[in-house]
Amino acid sequence: MSLVSRNEKAAEEEERARLGPKAAEDERPVLGRSRGLTLRTMAPNAITAAALCSGLTGIRFAISEQWAAAAVAIIIAGILDGMDGRIARLLKAQSRFGAELDSLADSLSFGTAPAIILYLWSLQSEPRWGWFAALALAICCALRLARFNAQIDTEDQPHKSLGFLTGVPAPMGAGLAFMPFFAWSATGLDVFREPLFVAPWLLATALLMISSMATPSWTSLRPRRGIRLWVLAFVGLLFAALLVEPWWTLSAIGIGYLALLPFTLIKYARVRRRAKTA
């Protein structure tokens, strides 16, 4: 940088200091120096915003007692949440802003929205302790996401380094919280709508989300080469079952996930022993 340009820059800084911070607000970007966001970088954040809108729209359906539409809105939010991160990695558009927006959307779509929907569906008949059960779900979901954000830059993450998650993820937690509704929709039995059943279930789901137990992730699920065709056939049949009998299928998925947790703990202990010996 030449002496003349340095003097000009120093004069500009002195003038800005004399005029105060308002002078910085009046500045205009120099042509060629500003750069707008590309569609490639905006696409993952747009999907996250769509997931947020879908989750909050579920509250609107619950207020008008459209329970099935409210549950479907949360499911759509979960599908979109599973897409945004993978699309961001595919397009190489990861950003700190996107990570923060994703956590905020998850807290609202899978914590606040399910808590309000399930409260209006069942727990409002017992407004005192029923509301506390709904609050537990929303708060524990927020705490889990806060813990996840706090550990993003942490190198020592035993579960993540071995391909596992810590606690039940927020979208799956919302799905587990809706299992009484799925069972009620499939069977028509009012016992699944009773607050005495729904409230303890929400508390148990909330504890699973903030627990420190190892839970399965996509990277930890690695079917052997000999059964991959069977897995593909099972996924196809599962999708067909969702179209034909959605509530029974969603209930079965929730039960299958809960049954998978003990085997995940055993697998994590075995993988951890191998890592230590290696």
XYZ file of C-alpha atoms in Angstrom:
278
model
C 0.000 0.000 0.000
C 1.447 3.368 -1.021
C 1.958 6.284 1.342
C -0.767 8.307 -0.405
C -3.401 5.598 -0.051
C -2.471 5.111 3.604
C -2.939 8.797 4.260
C -6.294 8.764 2.485
C -7.447 5.780 4.527
C -6.334 7.441 7.755
C -8.187 10.624 6.796
C -11.365 8.614 6.121
C -11.110 6.906 9.508
C -10.631 10.250 11.281
C -13.635 11.703 9.467
C -15.762 8.680 10.381
C -14.709 8.964 14.017
C -15.593 12.662 14.014
C -19.033 12.095 12.527
C -19.814 9.114 14.754
C -21.307 5.662 14.006
C -24.052 7.140 11.838
C -21.480 7.796 9.135
C -20.961 4.048 8.722
C -24.705 3.570 8.123
C -24.620 6.051 5.241
C -21.843 4.227 3.410
C -22.709 2.443 0.180
C -20.903 -0.681 -1.065
C -18.371 -0.033 -3.758
C -19.217 -1.510 -7.126
C -17.548 -4.877 -7.537
C -16.900 -5.394 -3.821
C -20.364 -6.534 -2.730
C -21.448 -10.051 -3.435
C -24.963 -11.376 -3.055
C -25.952 -14.829 -1.873
C -26.273 -17.489 -4.541
C -29.214 -19.847 -4.847
C -26.841 -22.694 -4.054
C -26.147 -21.300 -0.581
C -29.762 -20.271 0.030
C -31.360 -23.611 -0.882
C -30.610 -25.484 2.393
C -31.757 -22.529 4.506
C -34.942 -22.274 2.453
C -35.697 -25.931 3.197
C -35.070 -25.283 6.894
C -37.479 -22.330 6.787
C -40.062 -24.556 5.091
C -39.655 -27.142 7.865
C -40.158 -24.404 10.449
C -43.339 -23.210 8.733
C -44.628 -26.771 8.478
C -44.087 -27.425 12.173
C -45.775 -24.224 13.261
C -48.659 -24.812 10.850
C -49.338 -27.985 12.798
C -50.320 -25.755 15.739
C -52.839 -23.993 13.528
C -54.389 -27.347 12.566
C -54.508 -28.395 16.222
C -56.334 -25.212 17.212
C -59.058 -26.104 14.711
C -58.977 -29.737 15.959
C -57.657 -31.143 12.691
C -55.501 -33.663 14.539
C -54.432 -35.782 11.572
C -53.342 -32.709 9.601
C -51.392 -31.463 12.625
C -49.506 -34.751 12.918
C -48.797 -34.840 9.176
C -47.420 -31.292 9.366
C -44.900 -32.396 12.007
C -43.968 -35.430 9.904
C -43.372 -33.214 6.860
C -41.195 -30.962 9.017
C -39.153 -34.021 9.995
C -38.703 -35.048 6.347
C -37.563 -31.540 5.407
C -35.219 -31.447 8.392
C -33.573 -34.625 7.171
C -33.077 -33.093 3.736
C -31.578 -29.677 4.513
C -28.310 -30.875 6.042
C -27.672 -33.433 3.327
C -28.405 -30.916 0.593
C -26.080 -28.412 2.287
C -23.261 -30.977 2.285
C -24.050 -31.992 -1.297
C -23.916 -28.380 -2.494
C -21.020 -27.536 -0.153
C -23.150 -24.743 1.318
C -22.646 -25.412 5.034
C -22.560 -22.305 7.193
C -22.757 -21.339 10.839
C -25.927 -19.397 10.070
C -27.529 -22.514 8.618
C -26.601 -24.555 11.676
C -28.116 -21.988 14.033
C -31.262 -21.666 11.906
C -31.625 -25.445 11.814
C -31.450 -25.714 15.601
C -33.971 -22.921 16.056
C -36.346 -24.550 13.575
C -35.923 -27.948 15.273
C -36.726 -26.475 18.678
C -39.964 -24.968 17.411
C -41.027 -27.769 15.060
C -40.128 -30.768 17.242
C -40.379 -29.293 20.743
C -42.813 -26.410 20.982
C -45.249 -27.465 18.252
C -45.678 -31.125 19.401
C -46.041 -29.977 23.005
C -48.886 -27.597 22.118
C -50.554 -30.060 19.746
C -50.527 -32.906 22.277
C -51.690 -30.564 25.024
C -54.701 -29.480 22.954
C -55.365 -33.073 21.901
C -55.215 -34.724 25.336
C -53.630 -32.877 28.236
C -55.889 -29.826 28.393
C -58.452 -31.881 30.293
C -55.899 -31.831 33.134
C -54.531 -28.306 32.655
C -52.318 -28.151 35.746
C -49.974 -31.108 35.550
C -50.795 -31.756 31.887
C -49.235 -28.434 30.945
C -46.095 -29.301 32.896
C -45.736 -32.506 30.896
C -46.027 -30.527 27.672
C -43.474 -28.014 28.962
C -41.077 -30.829 29.781
C -41.115 -31.980 26.162
C -40.489 -28.474 24.785
C -37.773 -27.595 27.311
C -35.885 -30.882 26.965
C -35.917 -30.551 23.191
C -34.420 -27.051 23.491
C -31.816 -28.289 25.981
C -30.794 -31.133 23.701
C -30.306 -28.784 20.776
C -28.369 -26.340 22.955
C -26.061 -29.176 24.006
C -25.616 -30.149 20.378
C -24.668 -26.591 19.397
C -22.263 -26.285 22.312
C -20.432 -29.444 21.196
C -20.130 -28.602 17.491
C -16.547 -27.397 17.817
C -15.611 -29.890 20.554
C -13.073 -32.479 19.455
C -13.747 -34.961 22.280
C -17.163 -36.430 21.389
C -17.090 -40.157 22.214
C -20.447 -41.005 20.638
C -20.011 -38.986 17.458
C -16.465 -40.192 16.867
C -17.732 -43.777 16.828
C -20.734 -43.035 14.599
C -23.464 -42.691 17.247
C -25.669 -39.897 18.553
C -26.060 -38.665 22.113
C -29.680 -38.917 23.192
C -32.706 -39.273 20.946
C -32.583 -36.666 18.153
C -35.270 -33.993 18.093
C -37.237 -35.235 15.033
C -37.334 -38.784 16.384
C -38.265 -37.445 19.803
C -41.250 -35.676 18.277
C -42.228 -38.909 16.532
C -42.042 -40.843 19.797
C -44.102 -38.152 21.538
C -46.852 -38.642 18.943
C -47.032 -42.400 19.439
C -50.119 -42.184 21.703
C -51.824 -40.226 18.938
C -50.749 -42.776 16.328
C -52.106 -45.615 18.457
C -55.349 -43.717 19.080
C -55.804 -43.031 15.376
C -55.084 -46.666 14.475
C -57.252 -48.357 17.107
C -59.810 -45.725 18.094
C -59.279 -46.602 21.765
C -59.691 -43.593 24.062
C -57.239 -45.043 26.555
C -54.387 -43.742 24.405
C -55.833 -40.228 24.708
C -56.064 -40.260 28.482
C -53.805 -37.677 30.170
C -52.737 -40.324 32.694
C -51.157 -42.196 29.780
C -50.003 -39.292 27.593
C -48.290 -37.229 30.321
C -45.890 -39.983 31.548
C -45.153 -40.865 27.943
C -44.150 -37.276 27.188
C -41.962 -37.173 30.293
C -40.198 -40.390 29.262
C -39.648 -39.039 25.744
C -38.257 -35.795 27.147
C -35.781 -37.711 29.301
C -34.648 -39.770 26.314
C -33.864 -36.582 24.378
C -31.610 -35.104 27.063
C -30.070 -38.418 28.090
C -26.389 -39.167 27.529
C -27.010 -42.641 26.125
C -25.724 -43.645 22.700
C -28.468 -43.778 20.089
C -28.336 -45.018 16.491
C -27.404 -42.745 13.614
C -27.380 -43.316 9.872
C -23.640 -43.957 9.979
C -23.993 -46.629 12.663
C -26.598 -48.558 10.642
C -24.496 -50.530 8.184
C -26.256 -53.629 6.849
C -24.007 -56.410 5.662
C -23.553 -56.923 1.950
C -25.577 -60.139 1.934
C -28.791 -58.536 3.255
C -28.774 -55.223 1.379
C -31.349 -56.409 -1.145
C -33.565 -57.477 1.741
C -33.184 -54.021 3.279
C -34.179 -52.351 0.009
C -37.232 -54.582 -0.287
C -38.174 -53.820 3.321
C -37.897 -50.056 2.738
C -40.133 -50.323 -0.326
C -42.758 -52.294 1.570
C -42.522 -49.872 4.472
C -43.251 -46.955 2.158
C -46.263 -48.811 0.744
C -47.490 -49.504 4.273
C -47.261 -45.793 5.071
C -49.591 -45.088 2.184
C -52.086 -47.826 3.042
C -52.028 -47.890 6.878
C -50.111 -44.793 8.000
C -51.003 -44.824 11.707
C -50.247 -48.500 12.249
C -46.996 -48.141 10.321
C -45.885 -45.062 12.272
C -46.661 -46.882 15.517
C -44.572 -49.842 14.368
C -41.675 -47.550 13.423
C -41.729 -45.994 16.893
C -41.806 -49.397 18.594
C -38.988 -50.616 16.360
C -36.840 -47.605 17.241
C -37.383 -48.146 20.962
C -36.525 -51.827 20.564
C -33.334 -50.835 18.740
C -32.023 -48.729 21.639
C -30.799 -51.640 23.851
C -28.999 -53.221 20.885
C -27.425 -49.837 20.116
C -26.024 -49.634 23.650
C -24.537 -53.120 23.274
C -23.068 -52.252 19.880
C -21.635 -48.978 21.195
C -19.934 -50.764 24.088
C -18.418 -53.287 21.666
C -17.214 -50.590 19.244
C -15.788 -48.573 22.119
C -13.804 -51.564 23.400
C -12.399 -52.114 19.905
C -11.398 -48.462 19.658
C -9.600 -48.603 23.013
C -7.694 -51.746 22.140
C -6.750 -50.322 18.747
